[in-house]
Coordinates of C-alpha atoms in Angstrom, one line a residue:
Chain Z
M1353 CA 15.1 -17.9 0.1
T1354 CA 17.2 -15.5 2.1
G1355 CA 20.0 -17.9 2.3
D1356 CA 20.1 -19.2 -1.3
Q1357 CA 22.6 -17.9 -3.7
L1358 CA 23.0 -17.7 -7.4
K1359 CA 26.1 -17.7 -9.5
L1360 CA 25.7 -15.2 -12.4
R1361 CA 27.9 -14.2 -15.3
V1362 CA 28.1 -10.6 -16.6
A1363 CA 26.8 -11.0 -20.1
A1364 CA 26.9 -7.3 -21.2
I1365 CA 27.8 -3.9 -19.9
Q1366 CA 26.4 -0.7 -21.5
D1367 CA 26.8 2.9 -20.4
I1368 CA 23.5 4.6 -21.0
A1369 CA 24.6 7.9 -19.6
P1370 CA 27.9 9.2 -18.2
T1371 CA 27.1 7.9 -14.7
L1372 CA 24.5 5.2 -15.5
R1373 CA 25.7 1.7 -16.3
L1374 CA 23.4 -1.1 -17.4
V1375 CA 24.6 -4.6 -16.4
R1376 CA 23.1 -7.8 -17.8
F1377 CA 23.5 -11.0 -15.9
E1378 CA 23.0 -14.6 -17.2
N1379 CA 23.0 -17.8 -15.2
A1380 CA 26.6 -19.1 -14.9
D1381 CA 25.1 -22.5 -14.1
A1382 CA 22.9 -24.5 -16.5
G1383 CA 19.2 -23.8 -16.8
P1384 CA 17.0 -20.8 -16.5
L1385 CA 17.1 -18.2 -13.7
P1386 CA 14.5 -18.2 -10.9
P1387 CA 11.7 -15.9 -12.1
S1388 CA 11.6 -12.4 -10.6
A1389 CA 8.5 -10.5 -9.7
T1390 CA 7.5 -6.9 -10.5
G1391 CA 9.4 -4.5 -8.2
A1392 CA 12.0 -7.2 -7.2
H1393 CA 15.6 -6.6 -6.3
L1394 CA 18.8 -8.6 -6.3
Q1395 CA 21.5 -8.5 -3.7
V1396 CA 24.8 -8.5 -5.5
V1397 CA 28.1 -9.5 -3.8
L1398 CA 31.0 -7.5 -5.2
Q1399 CA 34.5 -8.6 -4.5
A1400 CA 36.5 -5.3 -4.4
P1401 CA 40.3 -5.7 -3.7
D1402 CA 40.1 -4.7 -0.1
K1403 CA 36.6 -5.8 0.9
Q1404 CA 33.4 -7.5 0.0
I1405 CA 30.4 -5.3 -0.8
R1406 CA 26.8 -6.3 -0.9
N1407 CA 24.4 -4.0 -2.6
A1408 CA 20.7 -4.4 -3.5
Y1409 CA 19.7 -3.4 -7.0
S1410 CA 16.2 -3.3 -8.5
L1411 CA 15.7 -5.6 -11.4
I1412 CA 14.7 -3.7 -14.5
S1413 CA 14.3 -6.8 -16.8
K1414 CA 10.8 -7.8 -17.7
P1415 CA 9.2 -9.5 -14.7
G1416 CA 9.1 -13.2 -15.1
S1417 CA 11.9 -13.4 -17.7
R1418 CA 14.3 -16.2 -16.9
D1419 CA 17.1 -15.7 -19.4
A1420 CA 18.7 -12.7 -17.8
Y1421 CA 18.5 -10.2 -15.0
E1422 CA 19.3 -6.5 -15.8
I1423 CA 20.2 -3.7 -13.4
I1424 CA 21.1 -0.1 -13.8
V1425 CA 23.7 1.3 -11.5
R1426 CA 24.4 5.0 -10.9
R1427 CA 28.0 6.0 -10.2
V1428 CA 27.9 8.1 -7.0
P1429 CA 30.8 10.3 -5.9
E1430 CA 30.4 9.2 -2.3
S1431 CA 30.3 5.6 -3.3
R1432 CA 30.9 3.1 -0.5
G1433 CA 32.6 1.0 -3.2
G1434 CA 29.8 -0.7 -4.9
S1435 CA 29.0 1.7 -7.6
A1436 CA 32.6 2.6 -8.2
Y1437 CA 33.4 -1.2 -8.5
I1438 CA 30.6 -1.7 -11.1
H1439 CA 31.7 1.3 -13.1
E1440 CA 35.5 0.8 -13.0
Q1441 CA 36.2 -2.9 -12.4
L1442 CA 33.4 -5.0 -13.6
Q1443 CA 34.0 -6.8 -16.9
T1444 CA 31.9 -8.8 -19.2
G1445 CA 32.4 -12.5 -18.4
D1446 CA 33.0 -11.9 -14.6
L1447 CA 31.3 -14.3 -12.3
L1448 CA 29.3 -12.9 -9.4
T1449 CA 27.4 -14.3 -6.4
T1450 CA 23.9 -12.9 -5.8
S1451 CA 20.9 -13.6 -3.8
W1452 CA 17.7 -15.0 -5.3
P1453 CA 15.5 -12.1 -6.3
G1454 CA 13.6 -10.7 -3.4
N1455 CA 10.6 -8.4 -3.5
L1456 CA 9.6 -5.8 -1.0
F1457 CA 8.0 -3.4 -3.4
A1458 CA 5.4 -5.2 -5.4
P1459 CA 2.6 -3.2 -7.1
Q1460 CA -0.9 -3.4 -5.6
R1461 CA -2.8 -5.5 -8.1
S1462 CA -6.2 -4.3 -6.9
A1463 CA -5.4 -0.6 -7.6
R1464 CA -7.6 1.3 -10.1
K1465 CA -4.6 3.6 -10.9
H1466 CA -0.9 3.6 -10.1
I1467 CA 1.1 6.8 -9.6
M1468 CA 4.8 6.2 -9.4
I1469 CA 7.2 9.0 -8.4
A1470 CA 10.9 8.4 -9.0
G1471 CA 13.9 10.4 -8.0
G1472 CA 16.7 9.8 -10.4
I1473 CA 18.0 6.3 -10.3
G1474 CA 15.0 5.5 -8.1
I1475 CA 13.2 4.9 -11.4
T1476 CA 14.7 1.4 -11.6
P1477 CA 11.9 -0.5 -9.7
F1478 CA 9.4 1.3 -11.8
L1479 CA 11.0 0.2 -15.0
S1480 CA 9.8 -3.3 -14.1
Y1481 CA 6.4 -1.9 -13.2
V1482 CA 6.1 -0.3 -16.6
A1483 CA 7.4 -3.5 -18.3
D1484 CA 4.6 -5.3 -16.5
F1485 CA 1.8 -2.8 -17.0
A1486 CA 2.5 -1.7 -20.6
G1487 CA 0.0 -2.9 -23.2
K1488 CA -2.4 -4.2 -20.6
G1489 CA -4.5 -1.0 -20.4
I1490 CA -3.5 -0.4 -16.8
D1491 CA -3.9 3.2 -15.7
Y1492 CA -0.6 4.5 -14.5
E1493 CA 1.5 7.6 -14.4
L1494 CA 5.2 7.6 -13.9
H1495 CA 6.7 10.9 -12.7
L1496 CA 10.5 11.0 -13.0
C1497 CA 12.4 13.8 -11.2
C1498 CA 15.9 13.9 -12.6
R1499 CA 18.6 16.1 -14.0
E1500 CA 17.6 17.7 -17.3
E1501 CA 20.4 15.9 -19.2
E1502 CA 19.1 12.5 -18.1
K1503 CA 15.5 13.2 -19.1
D1504 CA 15.7 10.8 -22.0
S1505 CA 18.1 8.2 -20.6
F1506 CA 15.4 5.7 -19.7
A1507 CA 13.2 6.2 -22.8
P1508 CA 14.1 2.7 -24.2
W1509 CA 12.4 1.1 -21.2
L1510 CA 9.3 3.3 -21.3
P1511 CA 7.0 2.0 -24.1
E1512 CA 4.1 4.2 -23.2
P1513 CA 5.6 7.8 -23.3
D1514 CA 2.2 9.4 -22.8
K1515 CA 2.1 8.0 -19.3
V1516 CA 5.5 9.3 -18.4
F1517 CA 6.1 12.8 -17.1
V1518 CA 9.7 14.0 -16.6
H1519 CA 10.5 16.8 -14.2
W1520 CA 13.7 18.7 -13.5
D1521 CA 14.9 21.6 -11.5
A1522 CA 14.0 24.6 -13.6
D1523 CA 11.0 26.9 -13.7
G1524 CA 8.0 25.2 -15.3
H1525 CA 9.5 21.8 -15.0
R1526 CA 9.4 21.0 -11.3
L1527 CA 7.0 18.5 -10.0
D1528 CA 4.2 20.0 -7.9
I1529 CA 3.6 17.0 -5.6
P1530 CA 0.6 18.3 -3.6
A1531 CA -1.1 19.2 -6.9
L1532 CA -0.4 15.8 -8.3
L1533 CA -1.8 14.0 -5.3
L1534 CA -5.0 16.2 -5.2
R1535 CA -8.2 14.7 -6.7
Q1536 CA -6.9 11.3 -7.6
P1537 CA -9.6 8.7 -8.0
A1538 CA -10.5 6.4 -5.2
N1539 CA -8.3 3.3 -5.1
T1540 CA -5.3 5.0 -6.6
H1541 CA -2.0 3.7 -5.1
L1542 CA 1.1 5.8 -4.8
Y1543 CA 4.6 4.6 -5.0
V1544 CA 7.8 6.5 -4.4
C1545 CA 11.4 5.6 -4.8
G1546 CA 14.3 8.0 -4.6
P1547 CA 16.4 10.0 -2.2
D1548 CA 15.1 10.6 1.3
F1549 CA 14.2 14.3 0.8
L1550 CA 11.9 13.3 -2.1
T1551 CA 10.4 10.4 -0.3
D1552 CA 9.7 12.5 2.7
D1553 CA 8.1 15.3 0.6
V1554 CA 5.8 12.8 -1.1
L1555 CA 4.8 11.0 2.2
E1556 CA 4.1 14.4 3.8
A1557 CA 2.0 15.6 0.8
A1558 CA 0.1 12.3 0.8
E1559 CA -0.7 12.6 4.4
A1560 CA -1.8 16.2 4.0
G1561 CA -3.9 15.2 1.1
G1562 CA -5.8 12.6 3.1
W1563 CA -4.3 9.5 1.4
P1564 CA -4.9 6.4 3.5
D1565 CA -1.5 5.1 4.6
N1566 CA -2.1 1.7 3.0
H1567 CA -2.3 3.4 -0.4
V1568 CA 1.2 4.9 -0.1
H1569 CA 4.3 2.8 -0.7
C1570 CA 8.0 3.7 -0.6
E1571 CA 11.3 2.1 -1.2
R1572 CA 14.2 4.0 0.3
F1573 CA 17.7 3.9 -0.9
G1574 CA 19.9 2.0 1.5
S1575 CA 22.6 4.7 1.7
A1576 CA 20.8 6.4 4.6
L1577 CA 21.7 3.5 6.7
S1578 CA 25.3 3.1 5.9
G1579 CA 27.2 5.7 7.8
G1580 CA 27.4 7.9 10.8
E1581 CA 29.5 8.2 13.9
A1582 CA 32.1 5.5 14.2
F1583 CA 31.7 3.2 17.2
R1584 CA 32.7 -0.2 18.6
A1585 CA 30.2 -3.1 18.8
V1586 CA 30.5 -6.3 20.8
L1587 CA 28.8 -9.3 19.3
Q1588 CA 27.4 -11.4 22.0
R1589 CA 27.3 -14.8 20.2
S1590 CA 30.8 -14.7 18.7
G1591 CA 32.4 -12.6 21.4
K1592 CA 34.0 -10.5 18.7
Q1593 CA 34.7 -6.8 19.1
I1594 CA 34.3 -4.8 15.9
E1595 CA 35.1 -1.3 15.0
V1596 CA 32.4 0.2 12.8
G1597 CA 33.7 3.0 10.6
E1598 CA 32.1 6.3 9.6
H1599 CA 31.3 5.1 6.1
E1600 CA 29.9 1.7 6.9
S1601 CA 26.8 0.2 8.5
L1602 CA 27.0 -2.2 11.4
L1603 CA 25.8 -4.9 9.0
E1604 CA 28.7 -4.3 6.7
A1605 CA 31.2 -4.2 9.6
I1606 CA 29.9 -7.5 10.8
E1607 CA 30.1 -9.1 7.4
R1608 CA 33.6 -7.7 7.0
E1609 CA 34.5 -9.9 10.0
G1610 CA 33.3 -12.9 8.1
I1611 CA 30.1 -13.4 10.1
E1612 CA 27.0 -14.4 8.1
V1613 CA 24.0 -12.2 8.9
P1614 CA 20.5 -13.0 7.6
C1615 CA 19.4 -10.0 5.5
L1616 CA 17.3 -9.2 2.5
C1617 CA 17.0 -5.5 1.5
R1618 CA 20.1 -3.9 2.8
G1619 CA 18.1 -0.7 3.3
G1620 CA 16.3 -1.1 6.6
A1621 CA 13.0 -1.9 5.0
C1622 CA 12.4 -5.6 5.5
G1623 CA 13.6 -6.1 9.1
V1624 CA 15.1 -9.5 8.3
C1625 CA 18.4 -8.4 10.0
L1626 CA 16.6 -6.8 13.1
T1627 CA 18.4 -7.7 16.3
N1628 CA 18.5 -6.8 20.0
V1629 CA 20.7 -4.2 21.6
L1630 CA 21.7 -6.0 24.8
D1631 CA 23.7 -3.2 26.4
G1632 CA 25.4 0.1 25.8
E1633 CA 24.6 3.4 24.2
R1634 CA 23.3 3.8 20.7
K1635 CA 25.6 6.0 18.6
R1636 CA 23.4 6.3 15.5
P1637 CA 19.7 7.2 15.2
A1638 CA 17.4 4.3 15.6
K1639 CA 16.0 2.9 12.3
S1640 CA 13.7 0.6 14.2
S1641 CA 10.6 1.6 16.1
S1642 CA 12.1 0.4 19.4
Q1643 CA 15.2 1.6 21.2
S1644 CA 16.1 -1.9 22.3
L1645 CA 16.1 -3.2 18.7
V1646 CA 18.6 -2.3 16.0
I1647 CA 18.6 -2.7 12.2
P1648 CA 22.3 -3.2 11.8
Chain M
M351 CA -27.3 -2.5 21.5
M352 CA -25.6 -4.7 19.0
H353 CA -24.7 -7.4 21.4
S354 CA -23.4 -10.6 19.9
D355 CA -21.0 -13.3 21.0
I356 CA -19.7 -13.6 17.5
K357 CA -16.4 -11.7 17.3
S358 CA -16.3 -11.4 13.6
R359 CA -19.4 -9.1 13.6
P360 CA -18.5 -5.6 12.3
A361 CA -17.9 -3.1 15.0
Y362 CA -19.5 0.3 14.4
Q363 CA -18.1 3.6 15.5
A364 CA -19.3 7.0 16.6
L365 CA -19.0 9.4 13.7
V366 CA -16.1 11.8 14.0
P367 CA -14.6 13.6 11.0
D368 CA -11.1 12.5 10.1
L369 CA -9.3 15.8 9.8
A370 CA -6.7 14.1 7.5
G371 CA -9.4 13.8 4.9
S372 CA -9.5 16.1 1.9
R373 CA -13.3 16.2 1.5
H374 CA -16.0 14.6 3.6
L375 CA -19.2 12.8 2.5
L376 CA -21.8 12.1 5.2
V377 CA -24.6 9.7 4.2
V378 CA -27.5 9.5 6.6
E379 CA -30.5 7.2 6.5
G380 CA -33.4 9.7 7.2
E381 CA -35.3 7.5 9.6
T382 CA -32.3 7.4 12.0
L383 CA -32.1 11.2 12.2
V384 CA -34.0 11.2 15.5
A385 CA -34.7 14.4 17.5
G386 CA -31.4 16.0 18.6
R387 CA -29.3 13.9 16.3
L388 CA -29.0 16.5 13.6
E389 CA -27.7 19.1 16.1
E390 CA -25.2 16.5 17.3
L391 CA -24.0 15.9 13.8
V392 CA -23.8 19.6 13.0
Q393 CA -21.6 20.1 16.1
V394 CA -19.4 17.1 15.4
F395 CA -18.8 17.9 11.7
A396 CA -18.4 21.7 12.3
P397 CA -14.5 21.4 11.8
V398 CA -15.0 20.1 8.2
Q399 CA -18.2 22.1 7.4
A400 CA -16.4 23.8 4.5
T401 CA -15.5 20.5 2.7
L402 CA -18.6 18.5 3.8
H403 CA -21.3 17.1 1.5
T404 CA -24.3 15.4 3.1
W405 CA -26.6 13.0 1.4
L406 CA -29.9 12.5 3.3
A407 CA -31.8 9.4 2.2
G408 CA -35.5 8.9 2.6
A409 CA -36.5 11.9 4.6
S410 CA -37.1 15.5 3.7
T411 CA -36.0 17.2 6.8
P412 CA -35.3 20.9 6.4
M413 CA -31.7 21.1 7.7
A414 CA -28.6 23.3 7.6
G415 CA -25.2 23.2 9.0
L416 CA -24.0 20.0 7.3
G417 CA -22.2 21.5 4.3
R418 CA -23.8 21.0 0.9
L419 CA -26.9 19.0 1.2
W420 CA -28.6 16.5 -1.3
Q421 CA -31.9 14.8 -0.5
L422 CA -32.3 11.3 -2.0
E423 CA -35.3 9.1 -2.0
S424 CA -33.9 5.8 -0.8
A425 CA -30.9 3.6 -0.1
A426 CA -31.1 2.4 -3.8
D427 CA -30.7 6.1 -4.9
V428 CA -27.7 6.4 -2.7
V429 CA -26.2 3.3 -4.2
D430 CA -26.9 4.7 -7.7
A431 CA -25.4 8.1 -6.9
L432 CA -22.3 6.5 -5.5
A433 CA -21.8 4.4 -8.6
C434 CA -21.7 7.7 -10.5
A435 CA -19.5 9.4 -8.0
S436 CA -16.2 7.8 -8.9
R437 CA -15.1 11.0 -10.5
G438 CA -16.4 13.2 -7.8
Y439 CA -14.8 11.6 -4.8
G440 CA -11.2 10.4 -4.6
V441 CA -8.5 8.7 -2.6
G442 CA -8.0 11.6 -0.1
D443 CA -11.7 11.8 0.8
R444 CA -13.7 10.3 3.6
L445 CA -17.1 8.7 3.8
Y446 CA -19.3 8.5 6.9
V447 CA -22.5 6.6 7.0
Q448 CA -25.2 6.5 9.6
G449 CA -28.1 4.1 9.4
T450 CA -29.5 0.7 10.1
E451 CA -27.2 -2.2 9.3
P452 CA -28.6 -3.1 5.9
F453 CA -28.3 0.6 4.9
L454 CA -24.7 0.8 6.1
W455 CA -23.7 -2.1 4.1
S456 CA -25.6 -1.2 1.0
V457 CA -23.6 2.1 1.0
A458 CA -20.3 0.5 2.1
T459 CA -20.4 -2.1 -0.7
A460 CA -21.3 0.5 -3.3
A461 CA -18.4 2.7 -2.0
A462 CA -16.0 -0.3 -2.2
V463 CA -17.0 -0.8 -5.9
I464 CA -15.8 2.7 -6.8
G465 CA -12.6 2.1 -4.9
F466 CA -13.1 3.5 -1.4
S467 CA -10.8 1.7 1.0
E468 CA -11.8 0.6 4.5
K469 CA -9.6 3.3 5.9
Q470 CA -11.7 6.0 4.2
L471 CA -14.9 4.7 5.6
R472 CA -16.7 5.0 9.0
L473 CA -19.9 3.3 9.8
H474 CA -22.2 4.3 12.6
H475 CA -25.2 2.1 13.4
A476 CA -28.3 3.9 14.4
G477 CA -32.0 3.1 14.6
S478 CA -33.7 -0.3 14.2
L479 CA -31.8 -3.6 14.6
R480 CA -33.7 -5.1 11.7
R481 CA -31.7 -7.4 9.5
R482 CA -31.3 -8.3 5.9
V483 CA -31.3 -12.1 5.8
W484 CA -29.7 -14.2 3.1
C485 CA -31.2 -17.7 2.5
T486 CA -28.5 -20.4 2.3
H487 CA -31.0 -22.5 0.3
C488 CA -32.3 -20.2 -2.5
H489 CA -29.7 -17.4 -2.0
G490 CA -32.5 -14.9 -2.0
T491 CA -32.5 -12.0 0.5
T492 CA -35.3 -10.9 2.7
E493 CA -35.3 -7.3 3.9
G494 CA -36.5 -5.8 7.1
V495 CA -36.4 -8.8 9.3
T496 CA -37.1 -8.1 13.0
T497 CA -37.9 -11.7 14.1
S498 CA -35.9 -14.7 15.1
I499 CA -37.6 -16.8 12.4
V500 CA -38.7 -15.5 9.1
A501 CA -40.4 -16.9 6.0
C502 CA -37.9 -16.5 3.2
G503 CA -39.0 -14.0 0.6
G504 CA -37.4 -16.1 -2.1
C505 CA -38.4 -19.7 -1.4
G506 CA -40.8 -19.5 1.5
R507 CA -38.8 -21.8 3.8
H508 CA -38.9 -20.8 7.5
L509 CA -35.4 -19.5 8.3
L510 CA -33.7 -19.3 11.6
V511 CA -31.9 -15.9 11.5
R512 CA -28.4 -16.5 12.6
D513 CA -25.8 -14.1 13.9
H514 CA -23.4 -14.8 11.1
F515 CA -22.9 -11.7 9.0
S516 CA -21.6 -11.3 5.5
R517 CA -19.9 -8.0 4.7
R518 CA -20.1 -8.7 1.0
L519 CA -23.9 -9.2 1.1
G520 CA -24.5 -6.9 4.1
A521 CA -26.8 -9.7 5.3
F522 CA -27.2 -12.4 8.0
M523 CA -27.4 -16.0 7.3
G524 CA -30.8 -17.7 7.4
V525 CA -31.1 -21.5 7.5
Q526 CA -34.2 -23.6 7.4
I527 CA -35.4 -24.3 10.9
D528 CA -37.6 -27.2 10.3
A529 CA -35.3 -29.2 8.0
E530 CA -35.3 -32.2 10.4
V531 CA -39.0 -32.3 11.2
P532 CA -40.9 -30.4 8.4
G533 CA -43.6 -28.2 9.8
E534 CA -42.1 -28.0 13.3
V535 CA -41.5 -24.3 13.6
P536 CA -40.9 -22.8 17.0
T537 CA -42.6 -19.6 18.1
T538 CA -41.3 -16.6 16.3
E539 CA -40.1 -13.8 18.5
E540 CA -39.5 -10.1 17.8
V541 CA -35.8 -9.9 18.6
F542 CA -34.4 -7.2 16.2
P543 CA -36.8 -4.3 16.8

């Protein structure tokens, strides 16, 4: 459903913390929304005054619900425009174009136990996990690493507080990742979503602790992909030359020129946008496994 | 040794400790611990000796050098012990099994029940080629089959022992050989010594 689009109306906006905004979308067309699965995300097209921005946000609404989709957006100082637009411009009643929900981060249903580690706003996919797991007797632990002042911000979405552990940067409150990963029962699955430094720490600790790699799952924020050295790209099929700025990804620059690119996650995870480098020198680190391929 | 034209047959590996593992459990079927093999295992597992547990099934060989040792009576005891081991062994640990094919799969399926993933598991075939045979007619299993045709322990039919292997049952498929002409049973040969 990569190409299919939805028309949604902003039904409600609520600030749950100074930099956290909850947005509720309903179908602008008649009828129920397509069902979304646990861990799914939505690609939202935001029409800022000077440019169009496409961002992927995890759905926090209860999986399968068809009356509304909900997302929580963190306002970031180095915003590429998306979070600033949602925090400053977006109004109740606005109409937006989005993708169908996509899912690259589904829980492993055969797991005996689930351990989720979230860094800050990286909790959002896990809010849908918890909405799915709660009350079903599923063994899980959610570890949230966040600022101390936000330790309770997500409480309304966490119906089983005894399975939630909040950590922050102060003595006695930091998460000891290697200790957490030690001695977990067989068939435990580990999920991490957060900034790269947290994800890397968790992946490293899992490897050091002997976790089989197919029991470790991560969803990285897309921001790592969206900037770097400015460069010029020549698009073979359209013949266009485009200047890619420091604060944008090649994908965003291509879309700015009005060219449609098949894409799904906007974070380098799914590979839908993967394409060939025909000629020239790479200006940014490769996000793909091959030097001749690029995730724009 | 395990030649077969059927590509879906499991492939077995030499046992080498996976150094990424947190703890290591080695399960050995006693009868396959032939002269010299113990010394080989001790040498191969030396790097993980400190975190190694060894379960030896069905042989009381005095041995040292394979970490902490437990002696168990039989494959059935290994399966029982594994069923109780879900608290003792976890997602970072590794399981290595040496034995005949029925033994390997008894242990592998018991490990799967407590949540061991394939990536935590290494199976090494040693010793006899004897097979566990599953009858497609009565669904009974016959153990210790070394011949091309065997009388089913469940229903008594004469079964042709095929090369088709079930990981779930740890057994080969047996089908009635004289279904077309009852009583016409070819000569039985010893093919899985």
